[in-house]
Coordinates of C-alpha atoms and ligand atoms in Angstrom, one line a residue:
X1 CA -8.9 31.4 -12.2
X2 CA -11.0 28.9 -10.7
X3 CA -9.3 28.7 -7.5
X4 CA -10.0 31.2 -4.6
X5 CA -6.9 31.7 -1.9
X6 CA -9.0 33.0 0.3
X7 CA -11.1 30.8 1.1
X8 CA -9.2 27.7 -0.9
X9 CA -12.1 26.3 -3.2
X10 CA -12.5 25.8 -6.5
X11 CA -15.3 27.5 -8.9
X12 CA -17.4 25.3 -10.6
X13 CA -20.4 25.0 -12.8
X14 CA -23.7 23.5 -11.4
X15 CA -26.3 22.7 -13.5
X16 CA -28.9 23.5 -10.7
X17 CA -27.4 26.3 -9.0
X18 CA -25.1 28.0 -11.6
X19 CA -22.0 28.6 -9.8
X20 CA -20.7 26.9 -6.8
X21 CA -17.8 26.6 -4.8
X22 CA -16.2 23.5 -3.5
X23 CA -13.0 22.3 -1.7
X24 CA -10.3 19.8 -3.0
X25 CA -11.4 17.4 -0.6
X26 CA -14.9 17.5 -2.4
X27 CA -12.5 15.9 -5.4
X28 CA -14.0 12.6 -6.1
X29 CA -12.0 11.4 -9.4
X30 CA -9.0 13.5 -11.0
X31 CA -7.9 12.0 -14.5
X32 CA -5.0 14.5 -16.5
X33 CA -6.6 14.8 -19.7
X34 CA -4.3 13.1 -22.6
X35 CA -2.6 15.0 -25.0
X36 CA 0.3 17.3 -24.8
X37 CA -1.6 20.3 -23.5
X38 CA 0.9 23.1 -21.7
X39 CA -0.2 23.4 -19.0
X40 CA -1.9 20.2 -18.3
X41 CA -5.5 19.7 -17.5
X42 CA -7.2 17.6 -15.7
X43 CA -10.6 16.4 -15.8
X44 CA -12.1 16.1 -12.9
X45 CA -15.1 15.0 -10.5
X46 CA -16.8 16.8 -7.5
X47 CA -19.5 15.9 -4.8
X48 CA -21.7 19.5 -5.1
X49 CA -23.2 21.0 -2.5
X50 CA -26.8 20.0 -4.7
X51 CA -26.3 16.6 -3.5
X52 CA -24.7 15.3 -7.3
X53 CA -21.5 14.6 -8.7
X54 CA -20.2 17.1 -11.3
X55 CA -17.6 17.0 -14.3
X56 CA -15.0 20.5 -14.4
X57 CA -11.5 21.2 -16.0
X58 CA -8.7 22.3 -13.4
X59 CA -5.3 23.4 -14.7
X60 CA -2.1 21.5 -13.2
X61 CA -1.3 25.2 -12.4
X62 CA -4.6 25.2 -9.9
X63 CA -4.4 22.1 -8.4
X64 CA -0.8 22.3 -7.4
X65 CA 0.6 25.7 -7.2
X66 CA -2.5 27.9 -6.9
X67 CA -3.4 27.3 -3.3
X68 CA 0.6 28.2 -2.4
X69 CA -0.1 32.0 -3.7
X70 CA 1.6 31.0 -6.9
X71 CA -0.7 32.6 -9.4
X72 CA -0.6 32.4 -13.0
X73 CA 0.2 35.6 -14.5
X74 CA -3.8 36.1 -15.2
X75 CA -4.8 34.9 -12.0
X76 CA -6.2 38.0 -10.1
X77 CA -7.1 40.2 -13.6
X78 CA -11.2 39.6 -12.6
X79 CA -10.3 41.0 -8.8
X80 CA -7.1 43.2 -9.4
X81 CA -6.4 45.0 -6.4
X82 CA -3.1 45.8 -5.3
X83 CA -4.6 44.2 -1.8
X84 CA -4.8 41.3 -3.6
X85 CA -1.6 41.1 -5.7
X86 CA 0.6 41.9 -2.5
X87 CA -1.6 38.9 -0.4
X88 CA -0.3 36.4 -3.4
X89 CA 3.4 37.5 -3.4
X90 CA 3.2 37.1 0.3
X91 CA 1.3 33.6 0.0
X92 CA 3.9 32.7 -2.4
X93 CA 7.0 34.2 -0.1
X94 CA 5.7 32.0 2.8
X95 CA 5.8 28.6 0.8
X96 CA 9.0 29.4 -0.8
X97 CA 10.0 29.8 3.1
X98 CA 8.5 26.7 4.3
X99 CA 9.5 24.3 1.7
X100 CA 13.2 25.2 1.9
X101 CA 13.3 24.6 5.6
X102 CA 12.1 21.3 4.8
X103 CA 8.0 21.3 4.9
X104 CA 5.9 20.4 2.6
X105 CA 2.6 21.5 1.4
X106 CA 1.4 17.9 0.6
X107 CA 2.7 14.5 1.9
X108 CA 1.5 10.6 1.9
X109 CA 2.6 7.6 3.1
X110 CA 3.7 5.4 0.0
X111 CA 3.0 2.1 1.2
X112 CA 5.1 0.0 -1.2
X113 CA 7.9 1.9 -0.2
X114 CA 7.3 2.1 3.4
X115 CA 8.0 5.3 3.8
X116 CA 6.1 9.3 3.4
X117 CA 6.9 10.7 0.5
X118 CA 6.3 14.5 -0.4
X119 CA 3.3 14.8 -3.3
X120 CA 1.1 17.6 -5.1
X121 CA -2.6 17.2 -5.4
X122 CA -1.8 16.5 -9.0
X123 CA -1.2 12.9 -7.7
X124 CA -3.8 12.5 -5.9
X125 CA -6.5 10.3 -8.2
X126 CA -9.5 9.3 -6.5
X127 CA -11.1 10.7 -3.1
X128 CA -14.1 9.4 -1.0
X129 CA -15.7 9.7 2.7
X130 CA -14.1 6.6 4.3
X131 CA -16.9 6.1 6.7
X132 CA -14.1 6.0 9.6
X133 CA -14.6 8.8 12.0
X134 CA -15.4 11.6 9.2
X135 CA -12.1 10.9 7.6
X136 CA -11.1 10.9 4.1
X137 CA -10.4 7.8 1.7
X138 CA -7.2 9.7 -0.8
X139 CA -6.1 7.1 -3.7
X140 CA -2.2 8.7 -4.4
X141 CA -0.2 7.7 -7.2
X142 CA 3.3 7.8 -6.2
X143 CA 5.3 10.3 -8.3
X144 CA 8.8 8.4 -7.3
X145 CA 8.1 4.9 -7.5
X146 CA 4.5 5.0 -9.9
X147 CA 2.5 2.8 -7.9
X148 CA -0.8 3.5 -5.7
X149 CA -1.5 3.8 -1.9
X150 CA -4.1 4.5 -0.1
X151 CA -4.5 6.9 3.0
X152 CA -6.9 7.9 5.5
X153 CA -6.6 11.4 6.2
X154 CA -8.5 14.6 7.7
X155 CA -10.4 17.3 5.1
X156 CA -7.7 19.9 5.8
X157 CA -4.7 17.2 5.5
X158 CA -6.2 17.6 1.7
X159 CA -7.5 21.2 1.4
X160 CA -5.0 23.0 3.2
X161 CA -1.2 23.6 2.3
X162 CA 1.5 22.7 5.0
X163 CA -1.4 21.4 7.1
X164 CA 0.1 17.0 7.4
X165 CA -1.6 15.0 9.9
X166 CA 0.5 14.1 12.2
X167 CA -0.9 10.2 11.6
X168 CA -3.2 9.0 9.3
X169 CA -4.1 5.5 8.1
X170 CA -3.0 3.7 5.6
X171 CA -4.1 0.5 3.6
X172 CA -1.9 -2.8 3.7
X173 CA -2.9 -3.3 0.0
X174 CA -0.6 -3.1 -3.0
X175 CA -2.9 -2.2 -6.3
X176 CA -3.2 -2.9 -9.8
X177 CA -1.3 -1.3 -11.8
X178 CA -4.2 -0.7 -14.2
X179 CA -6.5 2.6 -13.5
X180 CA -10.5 0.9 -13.6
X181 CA -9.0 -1.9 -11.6
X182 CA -7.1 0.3 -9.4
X183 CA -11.1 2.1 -8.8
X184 CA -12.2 -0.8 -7.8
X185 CA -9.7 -1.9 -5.5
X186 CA -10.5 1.6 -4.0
X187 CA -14.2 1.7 -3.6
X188 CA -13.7 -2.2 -2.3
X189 CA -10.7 -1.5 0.4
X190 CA -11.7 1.7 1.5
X191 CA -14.8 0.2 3.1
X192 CA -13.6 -3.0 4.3
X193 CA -10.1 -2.6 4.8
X194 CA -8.5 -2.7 8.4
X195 CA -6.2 0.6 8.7
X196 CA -3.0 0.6 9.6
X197 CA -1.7 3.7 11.8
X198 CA 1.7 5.6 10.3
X199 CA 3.9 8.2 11.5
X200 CA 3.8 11.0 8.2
X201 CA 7.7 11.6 8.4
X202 CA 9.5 13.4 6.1
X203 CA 13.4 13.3 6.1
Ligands
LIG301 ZN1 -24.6 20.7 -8.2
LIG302 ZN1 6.3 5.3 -3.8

């Protein structure tokens, strides 16, 4: 298991420093890996802490259902306590709580459709410093209606489950439905785009 509850980041290798440790919002570029692979995987990029980006493998199972205490199966065999097995089924007991009263772990404002939409970091494609106010640049590919928004949100809007800001920004730009276009439609909007303020809404 690459993904730590406790602390919520990732495990990667670094070429200079062996192992380290880095959040989702450190998530540069996320691409599922094609093929029929069960469970998924998905290649991804991440800003180290060494100052470069570097390549790792999540599971679909770790980027979406890991940080809410769902485990799976194997997931505490390197640290099996029975501290930590009763700290996942309780992770996982408060999710299950929260999203049937109606929260949700991850949301986004879908701009074609005007409206928030709930979403698992699965969707999320592409990730960069805005360079507005220490927020975050998110690239989401909308798992109702397919197509791509972006949103300026905080770190922990990202990294932390259940934590929505209350408002973030979003992008008045609709984008290609190709993926290398759509990357550069990112890199190009985020830093000159005006920012429109939304309400993150869920009904
Ligand atoms: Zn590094
Ligand atoms: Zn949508």
């Amino acid at each position: 298991m690459i993904y730590d509850s406790l602390t919520t980041r990732y495990t990667f290798a670094c070429p200079e420093r062996g192992d380290t440790t880095v959040a989702l919002s450190r998530f540069r570029r996320l691409e599922r890996l094609p093929g029929a692979a069960h469970p998924a995987v998905f290649r991804v990029r991440f800003e180290c802490g060494c100052g470069e980006e570097h390549p790792g493998l999540v599971s679909h199972a770790e980027l979406d259902w890991a940080p809410l205490g769902l485990g799976t199966g194997d997931s505490f065999l390197n640290l099996m306590t029975a501290r930590l097995d009763a700290l996942e089924a309780e992770l996982a007991d408060l999710a299950a709580t929260k999203i049937g009263a109606g929260e949700w772990p991850w949301s986004f404002f879908c701009y074609p459709e005007n409206q928030s939409r709930p979403v698992f970091p699965s969707s999320f494609f592409l990730l960069a410093p805005s360079g507005h106010g220490g927020t975050l640049g998110l690239a989401v590919r909308c798992p109702v209606c397919g197509r791509t928004s972006i949103n300026l949100v905080s770190e922990q809007h990202v990294d932390l489950p259940f934590h929505n800001d209350a408002e973030i920004g979003v992008v008045e730009h609709v984008f290609s439905a190709d993926r290398a276009q759509a990357a550069e439609e990112f890199a190009s909007e985020l830093y000159s785009a005006q920012f429109d303020a939304r309400r993150l809404t869920l009904e």
